[in-house]
CSV table of C-alpha atoms and ligand atoms in Angstrom, one decimal:
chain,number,residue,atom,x,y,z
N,29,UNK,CA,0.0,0.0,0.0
N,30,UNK,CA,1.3,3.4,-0.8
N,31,UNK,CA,-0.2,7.0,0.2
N,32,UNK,CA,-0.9,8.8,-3.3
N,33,UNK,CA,-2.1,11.9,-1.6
N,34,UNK,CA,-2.3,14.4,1.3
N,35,UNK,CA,-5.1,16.8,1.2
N,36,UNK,CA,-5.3,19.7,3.7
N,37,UNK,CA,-7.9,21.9,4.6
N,38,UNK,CA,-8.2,24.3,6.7
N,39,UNK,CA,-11.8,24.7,9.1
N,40,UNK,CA,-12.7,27.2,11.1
N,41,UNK,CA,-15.2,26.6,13.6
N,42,UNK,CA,-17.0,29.0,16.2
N,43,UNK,CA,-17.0,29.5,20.0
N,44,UNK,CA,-19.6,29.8,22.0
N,45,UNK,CA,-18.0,32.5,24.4
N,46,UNK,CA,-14.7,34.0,23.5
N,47,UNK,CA,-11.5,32.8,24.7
N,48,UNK,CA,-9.4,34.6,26.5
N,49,UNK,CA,-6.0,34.6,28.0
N,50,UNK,CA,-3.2,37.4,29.2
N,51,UNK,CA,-2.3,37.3,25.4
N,52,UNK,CA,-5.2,37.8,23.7
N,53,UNK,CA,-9.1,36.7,23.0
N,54,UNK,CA,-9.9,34.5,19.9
N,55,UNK,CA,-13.7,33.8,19.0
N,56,UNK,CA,-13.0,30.4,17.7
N,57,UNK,CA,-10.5,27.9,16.7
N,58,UNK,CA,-9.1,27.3,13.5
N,59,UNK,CA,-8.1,23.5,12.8
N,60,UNK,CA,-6.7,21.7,9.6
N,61,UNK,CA,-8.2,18.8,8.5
N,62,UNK,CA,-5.9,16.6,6.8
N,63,UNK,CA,-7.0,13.1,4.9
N,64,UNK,CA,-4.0,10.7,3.3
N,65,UNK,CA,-4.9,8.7,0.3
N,66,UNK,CA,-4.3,5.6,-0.7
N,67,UNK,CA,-3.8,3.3,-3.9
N,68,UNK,CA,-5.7,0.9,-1.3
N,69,UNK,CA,-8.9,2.9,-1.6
N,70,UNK,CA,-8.3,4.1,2.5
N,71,UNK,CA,-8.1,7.2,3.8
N,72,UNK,CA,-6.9,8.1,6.7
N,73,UNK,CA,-8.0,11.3,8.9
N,74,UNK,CA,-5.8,13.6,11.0
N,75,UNK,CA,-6.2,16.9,11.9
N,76,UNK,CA,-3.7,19.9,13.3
N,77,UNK,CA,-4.3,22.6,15.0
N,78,UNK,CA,-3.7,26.3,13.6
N,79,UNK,CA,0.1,26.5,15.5
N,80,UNK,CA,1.5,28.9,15.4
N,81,UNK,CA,-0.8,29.9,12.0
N,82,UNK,CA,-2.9,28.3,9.5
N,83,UNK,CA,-0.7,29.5,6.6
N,84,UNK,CA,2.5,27.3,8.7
N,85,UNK,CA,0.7,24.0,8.6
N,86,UNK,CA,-0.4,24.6,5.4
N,87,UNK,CA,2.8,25.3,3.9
N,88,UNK,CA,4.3,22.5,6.4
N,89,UNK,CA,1.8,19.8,4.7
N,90,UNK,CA,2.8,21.3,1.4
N,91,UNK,CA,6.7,20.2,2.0
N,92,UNK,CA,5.9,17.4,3.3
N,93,UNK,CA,4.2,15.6,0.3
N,94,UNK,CA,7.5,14.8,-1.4
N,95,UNK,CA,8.7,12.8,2.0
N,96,UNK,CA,5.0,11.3,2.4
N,97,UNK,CA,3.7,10.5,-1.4
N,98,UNK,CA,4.7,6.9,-2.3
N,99,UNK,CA,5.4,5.6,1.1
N,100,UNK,CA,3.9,2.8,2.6
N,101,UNK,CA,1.7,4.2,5.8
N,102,UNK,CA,1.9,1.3,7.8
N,103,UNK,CA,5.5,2.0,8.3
N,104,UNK,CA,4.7,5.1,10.9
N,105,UNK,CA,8.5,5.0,12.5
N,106,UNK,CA,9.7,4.9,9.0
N,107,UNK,CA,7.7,7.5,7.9
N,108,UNK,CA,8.3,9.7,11.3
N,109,UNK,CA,12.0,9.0,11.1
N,110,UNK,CA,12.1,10.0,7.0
N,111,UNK,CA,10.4,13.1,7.7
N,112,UNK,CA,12.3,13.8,11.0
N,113,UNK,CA,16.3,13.2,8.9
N,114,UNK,CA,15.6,12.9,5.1
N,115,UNK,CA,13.0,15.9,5.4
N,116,UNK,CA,15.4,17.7,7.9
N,117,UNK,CA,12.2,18.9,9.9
N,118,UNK,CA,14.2,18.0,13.3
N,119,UNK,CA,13.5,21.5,14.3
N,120,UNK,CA,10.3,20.1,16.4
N,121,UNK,CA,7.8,22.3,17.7
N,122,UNK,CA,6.6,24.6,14.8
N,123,UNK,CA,6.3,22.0,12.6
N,124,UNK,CA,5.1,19.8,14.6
N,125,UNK,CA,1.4,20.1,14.3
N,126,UNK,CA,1.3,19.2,10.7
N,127,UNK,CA,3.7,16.4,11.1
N,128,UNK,CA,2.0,14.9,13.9
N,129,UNK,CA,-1.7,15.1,11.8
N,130,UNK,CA,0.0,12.9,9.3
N,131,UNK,CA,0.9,10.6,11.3
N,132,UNK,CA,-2.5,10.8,13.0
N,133,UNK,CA,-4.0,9.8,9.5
N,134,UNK,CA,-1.8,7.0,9.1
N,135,UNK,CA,-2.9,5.4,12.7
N,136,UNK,CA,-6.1,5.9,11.2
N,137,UNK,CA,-5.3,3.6,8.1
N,138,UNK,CA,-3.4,1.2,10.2
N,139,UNK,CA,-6.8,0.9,12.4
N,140,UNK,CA,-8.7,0.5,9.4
N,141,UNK,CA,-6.5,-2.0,8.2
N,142,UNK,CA,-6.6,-4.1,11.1
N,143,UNK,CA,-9.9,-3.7,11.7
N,144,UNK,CA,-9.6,-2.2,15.3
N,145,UNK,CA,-10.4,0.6,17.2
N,146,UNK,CA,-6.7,2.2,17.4
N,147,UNK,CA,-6.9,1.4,21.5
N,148,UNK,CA,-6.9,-2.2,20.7
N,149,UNK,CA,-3.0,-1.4,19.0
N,150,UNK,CA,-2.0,1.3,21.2
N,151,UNK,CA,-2.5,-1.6,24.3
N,152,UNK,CA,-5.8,-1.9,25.0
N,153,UNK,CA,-7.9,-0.1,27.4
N,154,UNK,CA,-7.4,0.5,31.1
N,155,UNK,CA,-10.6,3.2,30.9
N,156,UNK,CA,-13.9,2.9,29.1
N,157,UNK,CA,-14.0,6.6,29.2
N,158,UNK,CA,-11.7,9.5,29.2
N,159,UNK,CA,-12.4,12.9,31.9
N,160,UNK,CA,-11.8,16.2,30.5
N,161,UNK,CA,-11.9,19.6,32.5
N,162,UNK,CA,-13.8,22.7,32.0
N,163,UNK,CA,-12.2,25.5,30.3
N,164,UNK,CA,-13.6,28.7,32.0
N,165,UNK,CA,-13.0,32.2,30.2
N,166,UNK,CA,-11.0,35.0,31.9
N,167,UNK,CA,-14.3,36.8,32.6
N,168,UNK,CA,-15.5,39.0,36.1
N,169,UNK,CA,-15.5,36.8,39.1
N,170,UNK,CA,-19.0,36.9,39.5
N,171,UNK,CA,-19.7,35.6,35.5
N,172,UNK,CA,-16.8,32.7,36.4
N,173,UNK,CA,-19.0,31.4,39.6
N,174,UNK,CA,-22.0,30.9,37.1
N,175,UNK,CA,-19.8,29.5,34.1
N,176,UNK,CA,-18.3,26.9,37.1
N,177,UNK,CA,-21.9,26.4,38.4
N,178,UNK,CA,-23.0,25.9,34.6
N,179,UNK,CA,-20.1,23.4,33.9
N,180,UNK,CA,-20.9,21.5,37.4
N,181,UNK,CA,-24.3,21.3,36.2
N,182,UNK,CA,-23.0,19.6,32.9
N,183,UNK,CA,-20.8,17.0,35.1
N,184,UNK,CA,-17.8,18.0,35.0
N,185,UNK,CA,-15.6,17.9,37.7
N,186,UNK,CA,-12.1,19.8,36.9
N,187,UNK,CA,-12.4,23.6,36.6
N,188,UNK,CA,-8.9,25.3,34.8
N,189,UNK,CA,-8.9,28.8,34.7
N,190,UNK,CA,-6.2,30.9,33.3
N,191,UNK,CA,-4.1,33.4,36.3
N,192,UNK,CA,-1.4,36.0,36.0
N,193,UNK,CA,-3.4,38.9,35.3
N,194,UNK,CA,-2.0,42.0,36.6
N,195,UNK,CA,-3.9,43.0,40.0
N,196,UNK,CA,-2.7,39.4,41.5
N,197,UNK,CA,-5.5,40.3,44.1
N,198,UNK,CA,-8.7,39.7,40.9
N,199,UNK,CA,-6.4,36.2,40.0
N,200,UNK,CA,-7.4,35.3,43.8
N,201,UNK,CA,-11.0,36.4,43.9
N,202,UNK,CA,-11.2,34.4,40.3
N,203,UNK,CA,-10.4,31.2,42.3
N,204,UNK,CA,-12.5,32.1,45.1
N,205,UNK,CA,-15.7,32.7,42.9
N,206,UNK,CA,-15.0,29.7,40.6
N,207,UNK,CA,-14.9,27.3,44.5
N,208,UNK,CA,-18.4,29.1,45.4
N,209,UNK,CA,-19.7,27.9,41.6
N,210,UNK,CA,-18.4,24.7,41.3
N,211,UNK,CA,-18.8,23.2,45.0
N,212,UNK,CA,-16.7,21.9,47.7
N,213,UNK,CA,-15.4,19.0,46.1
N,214,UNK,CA,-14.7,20.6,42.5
N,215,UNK,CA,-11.3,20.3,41.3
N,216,UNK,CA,-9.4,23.8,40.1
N,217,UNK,CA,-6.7,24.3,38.3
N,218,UNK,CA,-5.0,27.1,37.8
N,219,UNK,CA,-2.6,28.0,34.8
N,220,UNK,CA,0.2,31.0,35.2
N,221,UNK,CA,0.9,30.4,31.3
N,222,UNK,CA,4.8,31.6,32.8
N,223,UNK,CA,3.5,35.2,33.9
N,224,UNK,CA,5.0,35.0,37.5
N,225,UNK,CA,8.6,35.4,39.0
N,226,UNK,CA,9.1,33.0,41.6
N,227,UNK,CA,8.5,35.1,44.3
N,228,UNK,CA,5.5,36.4,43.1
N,229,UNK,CA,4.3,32.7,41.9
N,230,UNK,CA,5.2,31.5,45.9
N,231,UNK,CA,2.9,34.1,47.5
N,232,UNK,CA,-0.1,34.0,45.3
N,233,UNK,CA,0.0,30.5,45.0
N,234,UNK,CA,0.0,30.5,49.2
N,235,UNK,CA,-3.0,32.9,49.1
N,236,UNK,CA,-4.8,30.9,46.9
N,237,UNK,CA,-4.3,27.5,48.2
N,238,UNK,CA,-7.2,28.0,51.1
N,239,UNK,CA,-9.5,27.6,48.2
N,240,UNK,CA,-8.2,24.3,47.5
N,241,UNK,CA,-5.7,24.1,44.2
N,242,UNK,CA,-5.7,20.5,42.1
N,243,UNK,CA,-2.3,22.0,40.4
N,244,UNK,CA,-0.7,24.9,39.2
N,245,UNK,CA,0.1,24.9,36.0
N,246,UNK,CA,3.5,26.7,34.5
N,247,UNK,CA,3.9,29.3,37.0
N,248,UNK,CA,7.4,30.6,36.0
N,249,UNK,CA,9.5,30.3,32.9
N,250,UNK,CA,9.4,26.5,31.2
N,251,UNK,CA,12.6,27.6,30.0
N,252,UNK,CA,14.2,28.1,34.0
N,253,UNK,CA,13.5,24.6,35.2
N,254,UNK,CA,15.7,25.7,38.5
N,255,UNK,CA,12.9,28.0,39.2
N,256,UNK,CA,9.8,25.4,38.7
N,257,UNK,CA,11.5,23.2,41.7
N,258,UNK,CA,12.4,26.2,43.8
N,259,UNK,CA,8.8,26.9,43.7
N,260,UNK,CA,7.7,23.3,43.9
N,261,UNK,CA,9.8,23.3,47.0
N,262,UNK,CA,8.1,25.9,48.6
N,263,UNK,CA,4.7,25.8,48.0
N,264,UNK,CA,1.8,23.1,48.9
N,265,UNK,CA,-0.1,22.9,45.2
N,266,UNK,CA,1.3,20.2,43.3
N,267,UNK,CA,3.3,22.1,39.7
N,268,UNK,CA,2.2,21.0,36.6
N,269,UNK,CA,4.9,21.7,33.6
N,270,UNK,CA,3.3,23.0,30.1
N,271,UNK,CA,6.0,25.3,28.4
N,272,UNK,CA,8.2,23.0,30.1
N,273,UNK,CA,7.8,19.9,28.3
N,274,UNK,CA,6.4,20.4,24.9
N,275,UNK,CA,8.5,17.6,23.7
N,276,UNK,CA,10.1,14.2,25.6
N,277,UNK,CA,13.5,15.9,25.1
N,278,UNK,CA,12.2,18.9,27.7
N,279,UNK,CA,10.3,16.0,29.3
N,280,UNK,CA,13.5,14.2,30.6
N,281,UNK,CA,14.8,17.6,31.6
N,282,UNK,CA,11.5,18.2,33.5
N,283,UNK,CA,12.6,15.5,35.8
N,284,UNK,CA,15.7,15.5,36.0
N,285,UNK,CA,15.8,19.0,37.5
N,286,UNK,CA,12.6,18.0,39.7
N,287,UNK,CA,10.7,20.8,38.5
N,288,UNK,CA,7.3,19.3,38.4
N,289,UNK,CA,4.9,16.7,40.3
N,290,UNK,CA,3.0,16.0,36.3
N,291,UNK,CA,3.5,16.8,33.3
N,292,UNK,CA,1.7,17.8,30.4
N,293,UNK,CA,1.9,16.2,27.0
N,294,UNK,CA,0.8,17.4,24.0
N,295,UNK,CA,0.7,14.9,20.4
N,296,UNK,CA,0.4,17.7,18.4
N,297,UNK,CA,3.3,19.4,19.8
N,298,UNK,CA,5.8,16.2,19.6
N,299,UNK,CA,5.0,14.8,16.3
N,300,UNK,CA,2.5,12.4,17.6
N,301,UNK,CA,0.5,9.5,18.7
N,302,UNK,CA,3.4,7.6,19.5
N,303,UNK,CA,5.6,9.9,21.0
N,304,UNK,CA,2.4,11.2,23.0
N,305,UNK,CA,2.8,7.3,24.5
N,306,UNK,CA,6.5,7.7,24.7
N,307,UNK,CA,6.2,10.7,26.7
N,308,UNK,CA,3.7,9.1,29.0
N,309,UNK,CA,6.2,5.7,29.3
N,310,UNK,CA,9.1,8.2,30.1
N,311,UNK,CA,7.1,10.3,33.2
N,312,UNK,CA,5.6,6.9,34.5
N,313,UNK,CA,9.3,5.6,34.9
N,314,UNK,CA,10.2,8.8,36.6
N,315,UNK,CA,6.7,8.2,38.7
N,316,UNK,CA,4.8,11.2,37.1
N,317,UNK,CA,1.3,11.3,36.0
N,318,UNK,CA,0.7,13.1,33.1
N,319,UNK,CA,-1.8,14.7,31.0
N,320,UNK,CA,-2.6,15.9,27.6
N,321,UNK,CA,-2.6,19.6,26.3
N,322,UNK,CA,-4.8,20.9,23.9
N,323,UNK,CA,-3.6,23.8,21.6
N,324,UNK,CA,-7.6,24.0,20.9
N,325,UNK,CA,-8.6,20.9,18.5
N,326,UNK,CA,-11.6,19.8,16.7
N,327,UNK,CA,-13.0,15.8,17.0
N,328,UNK,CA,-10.6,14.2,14.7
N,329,UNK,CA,-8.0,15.3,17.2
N,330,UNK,CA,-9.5,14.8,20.3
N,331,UNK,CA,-11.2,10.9,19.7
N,332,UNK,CA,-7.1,10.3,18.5
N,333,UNK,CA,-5.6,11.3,21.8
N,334,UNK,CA,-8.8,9.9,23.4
N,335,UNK,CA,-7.3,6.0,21.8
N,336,UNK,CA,-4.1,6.6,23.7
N,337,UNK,CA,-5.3,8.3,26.8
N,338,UNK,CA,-7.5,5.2,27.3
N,339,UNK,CA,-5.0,2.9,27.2
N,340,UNK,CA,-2.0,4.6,29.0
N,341,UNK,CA,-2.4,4.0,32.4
N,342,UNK,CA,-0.4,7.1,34.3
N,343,UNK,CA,-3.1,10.0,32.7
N,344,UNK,CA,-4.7,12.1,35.4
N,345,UNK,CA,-8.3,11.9,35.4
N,346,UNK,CA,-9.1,15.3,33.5
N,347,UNK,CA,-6.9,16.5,30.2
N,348,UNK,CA,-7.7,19.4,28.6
N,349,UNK,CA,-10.3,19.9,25.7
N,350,UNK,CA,-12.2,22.8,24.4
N,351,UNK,CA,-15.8,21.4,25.3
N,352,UNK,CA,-16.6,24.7,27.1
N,353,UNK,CA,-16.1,26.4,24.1
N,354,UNK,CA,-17.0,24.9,21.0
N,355,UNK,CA,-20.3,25.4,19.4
N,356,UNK,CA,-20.1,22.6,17.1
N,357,UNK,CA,-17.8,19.9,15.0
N,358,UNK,CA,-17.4,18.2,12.0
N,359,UNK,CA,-17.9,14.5,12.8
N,360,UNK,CA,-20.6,12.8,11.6
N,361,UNK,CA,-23.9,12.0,15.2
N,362,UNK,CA,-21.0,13.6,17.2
N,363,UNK,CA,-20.8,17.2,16.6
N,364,UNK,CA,-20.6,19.0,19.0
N,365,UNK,CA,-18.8,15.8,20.8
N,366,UNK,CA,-21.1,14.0,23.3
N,367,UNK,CA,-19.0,14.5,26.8
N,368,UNK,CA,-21.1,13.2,29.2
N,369,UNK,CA,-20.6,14.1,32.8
N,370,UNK,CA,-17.2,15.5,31.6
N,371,UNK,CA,-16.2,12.1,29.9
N,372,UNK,CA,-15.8,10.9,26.2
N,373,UNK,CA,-16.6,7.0,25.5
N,374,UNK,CA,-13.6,5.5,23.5
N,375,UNK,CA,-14.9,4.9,19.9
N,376,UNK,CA,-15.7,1.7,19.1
N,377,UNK,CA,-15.2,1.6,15.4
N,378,UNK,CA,-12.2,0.7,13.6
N,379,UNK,CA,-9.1,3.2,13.3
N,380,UNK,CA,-10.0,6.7,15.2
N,381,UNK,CA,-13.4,5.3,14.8
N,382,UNK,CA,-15.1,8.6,13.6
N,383,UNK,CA,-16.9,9.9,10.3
N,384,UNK,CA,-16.5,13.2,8.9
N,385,UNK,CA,-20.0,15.5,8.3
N,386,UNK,CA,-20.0,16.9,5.3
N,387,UNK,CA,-22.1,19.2,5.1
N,388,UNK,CA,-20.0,20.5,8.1
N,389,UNK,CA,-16.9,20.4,6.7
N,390,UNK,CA,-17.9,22.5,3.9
N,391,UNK,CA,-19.6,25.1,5.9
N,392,UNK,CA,-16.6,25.5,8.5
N,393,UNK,CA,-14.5,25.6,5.4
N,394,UNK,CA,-16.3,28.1,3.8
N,395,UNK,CA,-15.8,30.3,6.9
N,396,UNK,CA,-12.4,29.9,7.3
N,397,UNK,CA,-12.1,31.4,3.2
N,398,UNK,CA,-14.6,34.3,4.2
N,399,UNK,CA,-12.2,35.3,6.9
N,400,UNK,CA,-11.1,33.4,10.1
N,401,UNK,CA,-8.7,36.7,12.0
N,402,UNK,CA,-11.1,36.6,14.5
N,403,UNK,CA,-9.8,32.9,15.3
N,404,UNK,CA,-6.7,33.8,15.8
N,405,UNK,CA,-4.8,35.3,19.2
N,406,UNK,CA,-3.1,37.8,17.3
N,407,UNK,CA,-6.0,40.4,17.9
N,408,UNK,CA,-4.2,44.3,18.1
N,409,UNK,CA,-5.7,45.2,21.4
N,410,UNK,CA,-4.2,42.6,23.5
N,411,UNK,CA,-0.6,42.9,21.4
N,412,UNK,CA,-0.8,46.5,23.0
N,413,UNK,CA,-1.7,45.6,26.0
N,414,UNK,CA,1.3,42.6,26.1
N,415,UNK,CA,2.9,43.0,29.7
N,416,UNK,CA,6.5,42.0,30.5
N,417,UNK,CA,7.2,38.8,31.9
N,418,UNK,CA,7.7,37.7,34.7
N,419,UNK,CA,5.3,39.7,37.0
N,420,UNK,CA,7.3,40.3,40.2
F,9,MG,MG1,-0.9,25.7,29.9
């Protein structure tokens, strides 16, 4: 079997409530989808996320065909390593998004193949079902208690809210509203995205923690890992590494230094399905549970990750996913996705075990070609309003 094809395109699908973040507010997500063709008559389905732009995967996929076309895509660590040396595309991160929806699509084909739901080849389940947490928007304290009441209501039980703005004091009264919405035995997390000096990250942290912290997420620079175990050292809240370990390479750095009590892991971001498993197999060694990041990611993505996070048994209960925020997909009786009580079955069928919708995918594609800026981060009043970093 050869792939004959790779055919990208990019979707851009609305939000229910904007996102926002200290960087910015985006009123949707924009995803690519990308399906790999086969002489066989098979197509596999992946999908990347818009990082760090649309036009980057795009022209990412574009390179890539010469690697990709006329190799056979059962042979995923030949095809990883080909695109990795031969395709010189070792400079991770960037590129990553498109290389790891690739490879997403040819799991898909090997499922297909085999006949099996991709769990069944990625070692079977140790879950039925898969948690996710609540994404709650940077809003007023008072609108964040009814989103977390809203979101309790719905079943979920880990709230993240993003911290770090710049009166420390309306981070703290964030938390405290979100406790009074969700309920005593809600989870929150809390996620810095790196805005705090250590100092600043040890006595907000302490000031938060009597309303009962799950983690906190990157509160100093991923890049300073001496300051991530200072902090850890000194504060209560287990730390939970994100900028820190977008790749196994900062993973095993992560732990050597002792800089975190989990880590997150992100496919997308390290080339993969199998290196999101790798990453997993390197913190469980090291005794770390982990989770999975989401750069914001439409169905194809999520029932992928959803394969490996069932049947990898050091995840934490709740990864992250955008179910907060998305108003709709593109997968066929599963759009938006059905998350009951915060959880996603595993899909049955063979492969990732989803159908695309159309009708949907032309509509979202449609809207991405009318004009998808308002998708992106990159809006002019938050680039103004940019603070330094770190926030002492
Ligand atoms: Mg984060």
């Amino acid at each position: 079997m050869r792939i004959t094809n790779l055919r990208a395109t990019p979707l851009a699908v609305p939000f229910r409530q904007p996102e926002r973040w200290a960087f910015g507010t985006r009123s949707g997500l924009v995803s690519i989808l990308v399906e790999v063709e086969t002489d066989d008559g098979v197509t596999g389905i992946g999908e990347a996320a818009a990082y760090p732009s649309a036009d980057i995967v795009l022209a990412v996929l574009r390179s890539l065909e010469d690697l990709v076309v006329g190799e056979d895509p059962m042979r995923i660590e030949r095809l990883s390593k080909r695109i990795e040396l031969v395709g010189t595309w070792h400079h991770v991160k960037a590129s990553s998004p498109a290389i790891a929806a690739v490879e997403m699509a040819c799991w898909d084909i090997v499922g297909k193949i085999c006949g099996q739901p991709l769990v069944n080849l990625f070692g079977g389940r140790v879950r039925d079902e898969v948690e996710f947490f609540y994404y709650l928007s940077q809003q007023a304290p008072a609108q964040m208690a009814v989103d977390a009441a809203h979101g309790a209501d719905e079943g979920f039980r880990t709230f993240y809210l993003k911290v770090g703005a710049d009166d420390p004091a309306l981070d703290i009264a964030r938390v405290e509203a979100v406790r009074d919405g969700a309920g005593a035995d809600a989870l929150i997390r809390v996620d810095a995205n790196e805005s705090w000096s250590s100092g600043a990250a040890i006595r907000i942290i302490k000031q938060m923690e009597p309303f009962g912290l799950e983690l906190v997420e990157q509160p100093v620079s991923g890049r300073n890992l001496q300051e991530m175990a200072y902090v850890r050292a000194r504060v209560d809240t287990p730390i939970l590494a994100n900028e820190a370990s977008w790749t196994r390479y900062d993973q095993l750095e992560v732990i050597r230094h002792g800089a975190a009590d989990a880590v997150s892991l992100d496919n997308q971001m390290d080339g993969g399905l199998l290196n999101l498993k790798r990453g997993a197999g390197l913190c469980e060694v090291a005794g770390l549970p982990v989770l999975k990041h989401s750069l914001g990611e439409l169905g194809v993505a999520v029932c992928a990750a959803v394969h490996v996070l069932a049947s990898t048994p050091n995840f934490l209960p709740a990864s992250q996913s955008y179910a907060s925020f998305l108003l709709d997909d593109i997968l066929a009786d599963a759009s938006p996705l059905p998350y009951k009580s915060g959880r996603l079955r595993v899909p049955t069928e063979p492969g990732i075990g989803v159908r695309l919708d159309k009708e949907r995918v032309e509509k979202y594609a449609e809207l991405y070609q009318r004009g998808a800026r308002a998708f992106a981060f990159a809006d002019s009043e938050a680039m103004v309003a940019t603070p330094v970093l770190p926030k002492s």
